[in-house]
Amino acid sequence: MSFSDLRESRKTKSYVNKIPSVEAVANNEQITASLGVLPWDELYPSLPTATEIRTSDVSGRGVWATHQLRPGTLLLSVAPHAAVLSTDKLDSHCSCCFEAPPSGLKRCAKCHHVWYCDSACQTKDWSLHKRECIALQRWSASAPSADVSIPNDAVRCIARILWTSQKKGVNSLWSRQIQSMQSHRRDLPVSSAELHTRLAHALVQYLGLTSPQDLSEFNIHSAGDLLDLTSRFTTNSFALTDATLSPLGVSVSPLVALVNHSCQPNAVVVFPRASANPQAAEPLMQVVILGDISPGEEILTAYIDTTLPREFRRETLRATYHFDCQCQLCVRPPEVDPRESMRCPKLCGGVCALPTEEDPLTRCNQCRSAVVSTDEVLDATCVGQEALDKATAVQFQDPAKSFQLTSNLIPILTSAGVMPSSHPLLALTMLQKSFPLPSPLTQDALDDTIRIASKAVTGLLGIHPEGHPVVGIALAELGKLLAVDEPVPHRSERGAYPPSGPPRLQMAHDTLMRARASLMIGFGRVNEGGRVGKEVRNLIASLEKEIGVFKQGVKNVLQDMPKNQ
């Protein structure tokens, strides 16, 4: 998840003096802070020795490999410069280590908004929270309604950056690294003016100031400096996630932000949560290699959801990161992109590009048969996108409605011939599988959930390599579902999916083995596949015992049967 995914939720009202608009400063203000330039190796002493920073005409500043790198290599592991929880996660996760301990959390007795595992986490975070606590109380007291009683994560994260920089000093290495992040201020479109103006207003209010001029104590001396600050954040922030890649909040790391984007990345940014002592070590932000990288090759991650079609991706990158992607997938897209594909009408095994209003004629890439029912496909994809937007909007407020929308549209898109990897079918499938199993659990509900999880895996594998962490998590979830005790085991017909009884257990074992292999790459071999990889390893061992017991039981029964005379 990128900053753009949370953009709308971060619009926070403000009640301070007027700040000059983005249009007024973007092209006229000069950066006032002049801290000098350090050599890259001095500015980023944690830069891995197998890499170096270069500048190219295509992607600008980035990170290149100087040694051969293999899939599953942990390239970089750093604590974020700043990280905060999303507002809806504040009461369920620790604001220091970002864990959700089963023993529960302890709330700050003063602000009543921030929670910690225990006094150790609270003490560790106190140097920042003592100022944050006052700011949260002040904001809450002046908020006109309960729904804006806590500022969004962007405001809270930027404030932590300013407080830390002030404490460490403007010339500290920490502050210089923050200042080194590219702001793209002069590339900001007019359409982003409202976002940055709102963010600036909210920040000033949260810090307890009356005007932007009061920001001078944070080395912000002009509207241009303030815009640099907010734009650096929006273009360099990362989603803070848990071990299953579920978003928890937002984080900033200048070193990780050096890595450029590709829609076909050879590396990934993850939070594997593999530490033996999470309270002491987490959160750790890590860059893991996904594919073979040769010396002289640029290391690239994906800033956005790369399961989206080309135009969706390019629009998101322009809006949030202010560039046109020049990766091969965008510059020279394949004849049929799996993200926008449907099966051959003759069922020859080939695929066709999805028809569009501008280009309704489409043919199979193998037998060249033309798709006749283009109106049906166009209608299905259009209604599917509308349903996806609605289902996503009400996912947490009305999960039953969201589940109903996905359940209704998935069969329609499937019957129209849309491939599992195609948008919006894959997105609807991923959304539906995110809902918890019903209680009480029925055999039909369990089997249906397994089928949806299997379709999600099929769709993801049409886009990502099997070593991608998203694939690893999806395989792990499918394997765990197959391992769930069946409410009503039954004799399944040959070829039925999912099978029942011992064949299902064996399928669960095989799926989890695939998941572990994928997680070992996506979350790093040295991490043993992260927390999920370790859980999968233990589940595999448990299943092997269960399968072994069953096989021994069958063997004993056969031995006890009387032999025919």
PDB file of N, CA and C in Angstrom, residues 29-30 32-34 170 212-226:
ATOM      1  N   GLU A  29       9.409  29.721  -4.716  1.00  0.00           N
ATOM      2  CA  GLU A  29      10.249  29.659  -3.529  1.00  0.00           C
ATOM      3  C   GLU A  29      11.513  28.846  -3.796  1.00  0.00           C
ATOM      4  N   GLN A  30      12.579  29.267  -3.193  1.00  0.00           N
ATOM      5  CA  GLN A  30      13.815  28.498  -3.232  1.00  0.00           C
ATOM      6  C   GLN A  30      13.988  27.802  -1.884  1.00  0.00           C
ATOM      7  N   THR A  32      15.372  27.079   1.406  1.00  0.00           N
ATOM      8  CA  THR A  32      16.168  27.968   2.253  1.00  0.00           C
ATOM      9  C   THR A  32      17.197  27.226   3.080  1.00  0.00           C
ATOM     10  N   ALA A  33      16.909  25.940   3.374  1.00  0.00           N
ATOM     11  CA  ALA A  33      17.865  25.180   4.186  1.00  0.00           C
ATOM     12  C   ALA A  33      19.062  24.767   3.335  1.00  0.00           C
ATOM     13  N   SER A  34      20.243  25.127   3.771  1.00  0.00           N
ATOM     14  CA  SER A  34      21.446  24.735   3.041  1.00  0.00           C
ATOM     15  C   SER A  34      22.385  24.061   4.027  1.00  0.00           C
ATOM     16  N   VAL A 170      19.669  20.134  13.528  1.00  0.00           N
ATOM     17  CA  VAL A 170      19.458  20.238  12.094  1.00  0.00           C
ATOM     18  C   VAL A 170      20.658  19.730  11.300  1.00  0.00           C
ATOM     19  N   PRO A 212       2.237  29.613  10.220  1.00  0.00           N
ATOM     20  CA  PRO A 212       3.424  28.944   9.663  1.00  0.00           C
ATOM     21  C   PRO A 212       4.740  29.592  10.084  1.00  0.00           C
ATOM     22  N   GLN A 213       4.700  30.898  10.400  1.00  0.00           N
ATOM     23  CA  GLN A 213       5.927  31.583  10.791  1.00  0.00           C
ATOM     24  C   GLN A 213       6.517  30.988  12.082  1.00  0.00           C
ATOM     25  N   ASP A 214       5.632  30.398  12.908  1.00  0.00           N
ATOM     26  CA  ASP A 214       6.104  29.817  14.165  1.00  0.00           C
ATOM     27  C   ASP A 214       6.899  28.530  13.950  1.00  0.00           C
ATOM     28  N   LEU A 215       6.926  28.030  12.711  1.00  0.00           N
ATOM     29  CA  LEU A 215       7.648  26.798  12.411  1.00  0.00           C
ATOM     30  C   LEU A 215       9.161  27.003  12.334  1.00  0.00           C
ATOM     31  N   SER A 216       9.607  28.232  12.516  1.00  0.00           N
ATOM     32  CA  SER A 216      11.042  28.497  12.398  1.00  0.00           C
ATOM     33  C   SER A 216      11.852  27.707  13.419  1.00  0.00           C
ATOM     34  N   GLU A 217      11.240  27.368  14.553  1.00  0.00           N
ATOM     35  CA  GLU A 217      11.964  26.585  15.553  1.00  0.00           C
ATOM     36  C   GLU A 217      12.272  25.173  15.039  1.00  0.00           C
ATOM     37  N   PHE A 218      11.587  24.764  13.971  1.00  0.00           N
ATOM     38  CA  PHE A 218      11.851  23.473  13.348  1.00  0.00           C
ATOM     39  C   PHE A 218      12.645  23.628  12.050  1.00  0.00           C
ATOM     40  N   ASN A 219      13.292  24.780  11.888  1.00  0.00           N
ATOM     41  CA  ASN A 219      14.098  25.075  10.696  1.00  0.00           C
ATOM     42  C   ASN A 219      13.250  25.153   9.427  1.00  0.00           C
ATOM     43  N   ILE A 220      12.004  25.569   9.585  1.00  0.00           N
ATOM     44  CA  ILE A 220      11.117  25.800   8.444  1.00  0.00           C
ATOM     45  C   ILE A 220      10.851  27.302   8.414  1.00  0.00           C
ATOM     46  N   HIS A 221      11.392  27.968   7.402  1.00  0.00           N
ATOM     47  CA  HIS A 221      11.396  29.424   7.389  1.00  0.00           C
ATOM     48  C   HIS A 221      10.522  30.029   6.297  1.00  0.00           C
ATOM     49  N   SER A 222       9.894  29.202   5.480  1.00  0.00           N
ATOM     50  CA  SER A 222       9.078  29.737   4.397  1.00  0.00           C
ATOM     51  C   SER A 222       8.028  28.717   4.004  1.00  0.00           C
ATOM     52  N   ALA A 223       7.076  29.176   3.194  1.00  0.00           N
ATOM     53  CA  ALA A 223       6.061  28.258   2.678  1.00  0.00           C
ATOM     54  C   ALA A 223       6.701  27.194   1.804  1.00  0.00           C
ATOM     55  N   GLY A 224       7.799  27.565   1.144  1.00  0.00           N
ATOM     56  CA  GLY A 224       8.509  26.591   0.322  1.00  0.00           C
ATOM     57  C   GLY A 224       9.112  25.483   1.161  1.00  0.00           C
ATOM     58  N   ASP A 225       9.681  25.856   2.325  1.00  0.00           N
ATOM     59  CA  ASP A 225      10.228  24.840   3.223  1.00  0.00           C
ATOM     60  C   ASP A 225       9.140  23.898   3.717  1.00  0.00           C
ATOM     61  N   LEU A 226       7.974  24.472   4.034  1.00  0.00           N
ATOM     62  CA  LEU A 226       6.864  23.663   4.525  1.00  0.00           C
ATOM     63  C   LEU A 226       6.371  22.712   3.440  1.00  0.00           C
TER      64      LEU A 226
END
